[in-house]
């Protein structure tokens, strides 16, 4: 009788742990998706900045130089 109760408690705990692991796995998956989107956005913004800098230099605009007092 006591063994059955212990076994049931262990099965319940195992079930809860399996659910928790699945929930954590889902969270990690969503975070990975968000990270991939953020990296793509970062690359796109870096490309835009580079294109703007190139066009500004070609047009004779101000460069990203330090002021003379440095």
Coordinates of C-alpha atoms in Angstrom, one line a residue:
X1 CA 0.0 0.0 0.0
X2 CA 2.7 2.5 1.0
X3 CA 4.8 1.4 -2.1
X4 CA 1.8 2.2 -4.4
X5 CA 1.4 5.6 -2.9
X6 CA 5.1 6.4 -3.2
X7 CA 5.0 5.2 -6.8
X8 CA 2.0 7.3 -7.6
X9 CA 3.7 10.4 -6.1
X10 CA 6.8 9.7 -8.1
X11 CA 4.7 9.4 -11.3
X12 CA 2.9 12.7 -10.5
X13 CA 6.2 14.4 -9.9
X14 CA 7.6 13.0 -13.1
X15 CA 4.6 14.2 -15.0
X16 CA 4.9 17.7 -13.6
X17 CA 8.6 17.7 -14.5
X18 CA 7.9 16.6 -18.1
X19 CA 5.4 19.4 -18.5
X20 CA 7.9 21.9 -17.1
X21 CA 10.6 20.7 -19.5
X22 CA 8.2 21.0 -22.4
X23 CA 7.2 24.5 -21.4
X24 CA 10.9 25.5 -21.0
X25 CA 11.6 24.0 -24.4
X26 CA 8.8 26.1 -26.0
X27 CA 10.2 29.2 -24.4
X28 CA 13.7 28.5 -25.7
X29 CA 12.2 27.9 -29.2
X30 CA 10.3 31.2 -29.1
X31 CA 13.4 33.1 -27.9
X32 CA 15.5 31.5 -30.7
X33 CA 12.9 32.7 -33.3
X34 CA 13.0 36.2 -31.8
X35 CA 16.8 36.2 -31.8
X36 CA 16.9 35.2 -35.4
X37 CA 14.5 38.0 -36.4
X38 CA 16.5 40.5 -34.4
X39 CA 19.8 39.4 -36.1
X40 CA 18.2 39.8 -39.5
X41 CA 16.9 43.2 -38.6
X42 CA 20.3 44.2 -37.3
X43 CA 22.0 43.1 -40.6
X44 CA 19.4 45.1 -42.6
X45 CA 20.0 48.2 -40.5
X46 CA 23.8 47.8 -40.8
X47 CA 23.5 47.6 -44.6
X48 CA 21.3 50.7 -44.6
X49 CA 23.8 52.6 -42.5
X50 CA 26.7 51.5 -44.7
X51 CA 24.7 52.6 -47.8
X52 CA 24.0 56.0 -46.3
X53 CA 27.6 56.5 -45.3
X54 CA 28.8 55.5 -48.8
X55 CA 26.3 57.9 -50.5
X56 CA 27.2 60.7 -48.1
X57 CA 30.9 60.3 -48.9
X58 CA 30.2 60.2 -52.6
X59 CA 28.2 63.4 -52.4
X60 CA 31.0 65.1 -50.5
X61 CA 29.0 65.3 -47.3
X62 CA 30.4 65.3 -43.8
X63 CA 32.4 62.3 -42.8
X64 CA 32.6 60.5 -39.5
X65 CA 35.8 62.1 -38.4
X66 CA 36.8 63.4 -34.9
X67 CA 36.8 67.1 -34.4
X68 CA 40.2 68.9 -34.5
X69 CA 40.5 69.3 -30.7
X70 CA 40.8 65.5 -30.3

